[in-house]
Structures are given as C-alpha cells and as structure tokens.
Amino acid sequence: DAKTTQPTSMDCAEGRAANLPCNHSTISGNEYVYWYRQIHSQGPQYIIHGLKNNETNEMASLIITEDRKSSTLILPHATLRDTAVYYCIVKGNTPLVFGKGTRLSVIA
Amino acid sequence: GAVVSQHPSRVICKSGTSVKIECRSLDFQATTMFWYRQFPKQSLMLMATSNEGSKATYEQGVEKDKFLINHASLTLSTLTVTSAHPEDSSFYICSASGRTDPTDTQYFGPGTRLTVL
C-alpha cells in the first residue's frame, strides 16, 4: 500500500472548520483514501473514504485532488469531542496499515 | 450500522495464564476479521488476518502459537493470548469487514486492555 504523510499535530478553535491534510503521492489507481480517528483509549472510528471524487457524509467531507496525490479531511464545525488522532490511510485489497496520524486538538 | 463489539473491555491476569478476547460483528456478516495491538503512545500494529473458516494469516514477528485466533463464524472471532507475560500487556483491537460495500471497509471494536501482572 502507498504511504501517507500527515502533520504530527494541529490545533483548531471550537466551532471553526478543521482541515486535515494528507499527502499520498504514490497512490495506485485502485487504492482508496480512508480516514479514521481514534479518541484516547478507544478503537478507531471510521470517518469517510473515497477513490477520486469528493465525498461528504454526516461527519466530514473528503476533498481529493485531481491527480489523487493528496487529500484533505474537513470537519465543518469542530467541537471539543473531535479532539483525537486522525489517520489518513491508502488502502487497496489489503488490511489497513496505520501510520502515526495527526493529533487534532480542538480548543475552546 | 457496522457495529463491532469486544469482550472483555479490560482484563487483568497473572503471568502464565491464558486470556481469551471475543470480537463480534453485531449487524453484518464479517467475512474477514483483523486483530491489532497498540502499545502506549504508538500506532496500531496489525497482528493477523482471518477469514471465516480458514486459518489466520499472521504478520511477521507475531507468534501464531502464542496468539491463537479462531474465526469460526461470520460474526465471531476470538484471540487467545496463551501463557501471557507482562510484555503482552497492551491494547488489543479487533476489526471486521464484510460485504457492506465493495471496498470492504474495516470497522473497529472498542478494544480490550490487557494487563499481565
């Protein structure tokens, strides 16, 4: 699977949009971009995934660049409960492999 | 939908004993289940992958005789840590995927914290 690069940490003010970037320049054509988050001492929570089109669900939006080499996860109105480690993972027909992710801190 | 449960959520045992952790997919049939472990301040590490009715495939460095995995049905997988030692203390997390969508998205359980004294 292609590797991803994410910033180690980010801060976001409560109520503002949180934009989490991810680089995956070696992604293959059949690999999806997945986002999960892990709140302290819990199992990872699925957020969203996409192939090449932008995706939106009740939790977040996923914006994938046209060349698919990077993507951005957008939490439109961050709350304190969104404080977590966010993982961007490129996945083909193999299990998820977790990197270090981005630690997002939402500040009141 | 796509709920995965684990039991127990927390277990403390003595060195040398065996511990069994259950993972269940509650509202979908899990054709594939995965076991991860996570040490403090580290990311999740894949231990093994199992398909229903087949032997598990273990990642390099994971002892198959120590971490016994059984995936006997489409909704249940178990991980048994045999002859546990303090270095096995960790956060064990299962994951399941099924035919909920063509990409076989993995859904995770809440995790089991194992402490070996």
Short mmCIF file of C-alpha atoms in Angstrom, two decimals:
data_model
loop_
_atom_site.label_atom_id
_atom_site.label_comp_id
_atom_site.label_asym_id
_atom_site.label_seq_id
_atom_site.Cartn_x
_atom_site.Cartn_y
_atom_site.Cartn_z
CA ASP A 1 0.00 0.00 0.00
CA ALA A 2 1.09 3.58 -0.65
CA LYS A 3 2.38 5.52 2.33
CA THR A 4 0.88 8.75 3.56
CA THR A 5 2.34 11.87 5.12
CA GLN A 6 0.40 13.86 7.69
CA PRO A 7 1.34 16.71 10.03
CA THR A 8 2.11 15.49 13.52
CA SER A 9 -0.33 17.82 15.23
CA MET A 10 -2.82 20.62 14.59
CA ASP A 11 -4.98 22.93 16.67
CA CYS A 12 -8.43 24.16 15.78
CA ALA A 13 -10.76 26.57 17.52
CA GLU A 14 -14.09 25.17 18.59
CA GLY A 15 -16.80 25.93 16.05
CA ARG A 16 -14.38 26.51 13.22
CA ALA A 17 -13.66 24.15 10.34
CA ALA A 18 -10.79 21.72 10.84
CA ASN A 19 -8.87 20.97 7.65
CA LEU A 20 -6.54 17.99 7.93
CA PRO A 21 -4.15 17.46 5.01
CA CYS A 22 -2.66 14.21 3.77
CA ASN A 23 -0.12 13.51 1.07
CA HIS A 24 -0.18 10.18 -0.77
CA SER A 25 1.89 10.81 -3.87
CA THR A 26 2.49 7.11 -4.63
CA ILE A 27 -1.16 6.06 -4.56
CA SER A 28 -2.17 3.48 -7.14
CA GLY A 29 -5.21 3.70 -9.37
CA ASN A 30 -7.23 1.12 -7.48
CA GLU A 31 -6.40 2.35 -3.98
CA TYR A 32 -8.88 4.24 -1.85
CA VAL A 33 -8.18 7.03 0.62
CA TYR A 34 -9.60 6.23 4.05
CA TRP A 35 -9.86 8.42 7.13
CA TYR A 36 -10.26 7.12 10.67
CA ARG A 37 -9.90 8.76 14.02
CA GLN A 38 -9.01 7.41 17.44
CA ILE A 39 -10.14 9.07 20.58
CA HIS A 40 -8.00 8.23 23.58
CA SER A 41 -8.29 4.62 24.75
CA GLN A 42 -10.93 3.71 22.16
CA GLY A 43 -10.91 1.74 18.93
CA PRO A 44 -10.54 3.67 15.66
CA GLN A 45 -13.72 5.16 14.26
CA TYR A 46 -14.38 5.12 10.53
CA ILE A 47 -14.99 8.60 9.14
CA ILE A 48 -15.06 8.55 5.36
CA HIS A 49 -13.38 7.15 2.28
CA GLY A 50 -13.12 7.97 -1.40
CA LEU A 51 -11.47 6.98 -4.66
CA LYS A 52 -11.28 10.13 -6.77
CA ASN A 53 -14.47 12.10 -6.29
CA ASN A 54 -15.08 14.34 -3.32
CA GLU A 55 -17.22 12.72 -0.67
CA THR A 56 -19.40 14.05 2.14
CA ASN A 57 -21.26 12.36 4.94
CA GLU A 58 -22.71 13.38 8.28
CA MET A 59 -19.29 13.50 9.90
CA ALA A 60 -16.99 15.11 7.37
CA SER A 61 -16.06 15.97 3.81
CA LEU A 62 -13.20 14.47 1.87
CA ILE A 63 -11.56 16.51 -0.86
CA ILE A 64 -9.23 14.57 -3.18
CA THR A 65 -7.06 16.44 -5.66
CA GLU A 66 -7.48 15.65 -9.32
CA ASP A 67 -4.12 13.88 -9.51
CA ARG A 68 -5.06 11.96 -6.32
CA LYS A 69 -1.71 12.71 -4.74
CA SER A 70 -3.20 14.48 -1.77
CA SER A 71 -6.44 14.90 0.09
CA THR A 72 -8.00 16.98 2.85
CA LEU A 73 -10.44 15.90 5.51
CA ILE A 74 -12.76 18.69 6.57
CA LEU A 75 -14.70 18.73 9.83
CA PRO A 76 -17.04 21.65 9.17
CA HIS A 77 -17.71 22.74 12.75
CA ALA A 78 -15.20 21.23 15.14
CA THR A 79 -16.25 20.51 18.70
CA LEU A 80 -14.23 19.51 21.74
CA ARG A 81 -15.32 15.92 21.15
CA ASP A 82 -13.47 15.94 17.83
CA THR A 83 -10.14 16.02 19.67
CA ALA A 84 -8.45 12.80 18.51
CA VAL A 85 -5.70 11.32 16.38
CA TYR A 86 -6.77 11.30 12.73
CA TYR A 87 -5.36 8.70 10.39
CA CYS A 88 -5.23 9.01 6.61
CA ILE A 89 -4.69 5.58 5.07
CA VAL A 90 -4.39 4.48 1.47
CA LYS A 91 -5.87 1.04 1.04
CA GLY A 92 -6.11 -1.46 -1.73
CA ASN A 93 -7.05 -5.10 -1.29
CA THR A 94 -5.05 -5.45 1.92
CA PRO A 95 -5.67 -4.66 5.59
CA LEU A 96 -5.41 -1.15 6.92
CA VAL A 97 -1.89 -0.14 7.90
CA PHE A 98 -1.78 2.72 10.37
CA GLY A 99 0.84 5.45 10.41
CA LYS A 100 1.26 8.00 13.17
CA GLY A 101 -1.62 10.23 12.14
CA THR A 102 -2.35 13.84 13.06
CA ARG A 103 -3.22 14.73 16.62
CA LEU A 104 -6.01 17.31 16.37
CA SER A 105 -6.69 19.41 19.43
CA VAL A 106 -9.90 21.40 19.41
CA ILE A 107 -9.58 24.37 21.71
CA ALA A 108 -12.44 26.18 23.41
CA GLY B 1 -24.84 0.04 11.14
CA ALA B 2 -21.47 -1.75 11.05
CA VAL B 3 -21.04 -2.22 14.78
CA VAL B 4 -18.25 -4.34 16.21
CA SER B 5 -18.12 -5.31 19.87
CA GLN B 6 -15.35 -6.74 22.02
CA HIS B 7 -15.41 -8.54 25.30
CA PRO B 8 -14.00 -8.02 27.83
CA SER B 9 -13.13 -4.33 27.67
CA ARG B 10 -10.48 -4.74 30.33
CA VAL B 11 -8.73 -7.77 31.81
CA ILE B 12 -6.03 -8.24 34.39
CA CYS B 13 -4.38 -11.62 34.69
CA LYS B 14 -1.40 -13.30 36.29
CA SER B 15 1.70 -14.17 34.33
CA GLY B 16 1.46 -17.62 32.77
CA THR B 17 -2.30 -17.70 32.38
CA SER B 18 -4.27 -17.56 29.14
CA VAL B 19 -6.75 -14.89 28.19
CA LYS B 20 -9.46 -15.04 25.54
CA ILE B 21 -10.83 -11.95 23.84
CA GLU B 22 -14.02 -12.08 21.80
CA CYS B 23 -14.86 -9.92 18.80
CA ARG B 24 -18.33 -9.83 17.33
CA SER B 25 -19.85 -8.10 14.32
CA LEU B 26 -23.33 -7.19 15.51
CA ASP B 27 -25.17 -6.13 12.39
CA PHE B 28 -23.24 -7.53 9.44
CA GLN B 29 -21.51 -10.68 8.37
CA ALA B 30 -17.78 -10.31 8.75
CA THR B 31 -16.07 -12.28 6.03
CA THR B 32 -12.70 -11.06 7.28
CA MET B 33 -11.55 -10.12 10.76
CA PHE B 34 -8.34 -8.47 11.82
CA TRP B 35 -6.51 -8.23 15.13
CA TYR B 36 -4.34 -5.25 16.02
CA ARG B 37 -2.47 -4.28 19.13
CA GLN B 38 -1.38 -0.90 20.31
CA PHE B 39 1.31 -0.11 22.84
CA PRO B 40 1.23 3.20 24.74
CA LYS B 41 1.87 6.25 22.58
CA GLN B 42 2.25 4.09 19.47
CA SER B 43 0.06 3.44 16.48
CA LEU B 44 -1.94 0.30 15.81
CA MET B 45 0.03 -2.71 14.58
CA LEU B 46 -1.64 -5.46 12.59
CA MET B 47 -1.17 -8.88 14.18
CA ALA B 48 -3.20 -11.18 11.96
CA THR B 49 -5.98 -11.51 9.42
CA SER B 50 -8.54 -14.26 9.41
CA ASN B 51 -11.26 -15.33 7.04
CA GLU B 52 -14.24 -17.28 8.28
CA GLY B 53 -13.48 -20.98 8.38
CA SER B 54 -9.82 -20.55 7.44
CA LYS B 55 -6.59 -20.39 9.37
CA ALA B 56 -5.39 -16.93 10.27
CA THR B 57 -2.52 -15.25 8.46
CA TYR B 58 -0.06 -13.78 10.92
CA GLU B 59 2.16 -10.77 10.37
CA GLN B 60 5.90 -11.19 10.58
CA GLY B 61 7.11 -11.35 14.14
CA VAL B 62 3.76 -12.40 15.62
CA GLU B 63 3.90 -15.86 17.19
CA LYS B 64 0.98 -17.96 15.98
CA ASP B 65 1.32 -20.40 18.87
CA LYS B 66 1.10 -17.60 21.39
CA PHE B 67 -1.74 -15.65 19.82
CA LEU B 68 -4.38 -18.19 18.83
CA ILE B 69 -7.06 -16.86 16.51
CA ASN B 70 -10.32 -18.60 15.77
CA HIS B 71 -12.86 -17.28 13.27
CA ALA B 72 -15.49 -19.98 13.44
CA SER B 73 -18.47 -17.97 12.25
CA LEU B 74 -19.29 -14.88 10.22
CA THR B 75 -19.95 -12.90 13.38
CA LEU B 76 -17.36 -14.10 15.87
CA SER B 77 -13.60 -14.21 16.13
CA THR B 78 -11.56 -14.91 19.23
CA LEU B 79 -7.99 -14.10 20.15
CA THR B 80 -6.41 -16.19 22.89
CA VAL B 81 -3.18 -14.95 24.42
CA THR B 82 -1.56 -18.10 25.76
CA SER B 83 0.87 -18.10 28.70
CA ALA B 84 0.65 -14.35 28.96
CA HIS B 85 3.62 -12.38 30.23
CA PRO B 86 3.94 -8.73 31.27
CA GLU B 87 5.32 -7.79 27.83
CA ASP B 88 1.99 -8.91 26.33
CA SER B 89 0.25 -6.11 28.21
CA SER B 90 -1.28 -3.96 25.51
CA PHE B 91 -4.47 -2.62 23.95
CA TYR B 92 -5.92 -5.27 21.63
CA ILE B 93 -8.35 -4.11 18.96
CA CYS B 94 -10.31 -6.20 16.51
CA SER B 95 -11.67 -5.07 13.19
CA ALA B 96 -14.13 -6.61 10.79
CA SER B 97 -15.06 -6.18 7.19
CA GLY B 98 -17.81 -7.73 5.18
CA ARG B 99 -19.81 -7.19 2.12
CA THR B 100 -21.28 -3.94 3.37
CA ASP B 101 -19.72 -2.14 0.44
CA PRO B 102 -17.48 -3.08 -2.49
CA THR B 103 -14.40 -1.70 -0.80
CA ASP B 104 -14.82 -3.88 2.32
CA THR B 105 -14.43 -1.03 4.77
CA GLN B 106 -12.97 -2.14 8.10
CA TYR B 107 -14.91 -1.34 11.25
CA PHE B 108 -13.27 -1.49 14.64
CA GLY B 109 -14.26 -2.72 18.06
CA PRO B 110 -13.76 -0.63 21.20
CA GLY B 111 -10.63 -2.51 22.21
CA THR B 112 -9.55 -4.69 25.13
CA ARG B 113 -6.93 -3.52 27.55
CA LEU B 114 -4.86 -6.44 28.81
CA THR B 115 -2.66 -6.09 31.86
CA VAL B 116 -0.46 -9.03 32.80
CA LEU B 117 0.93 -8.92 36.31
#
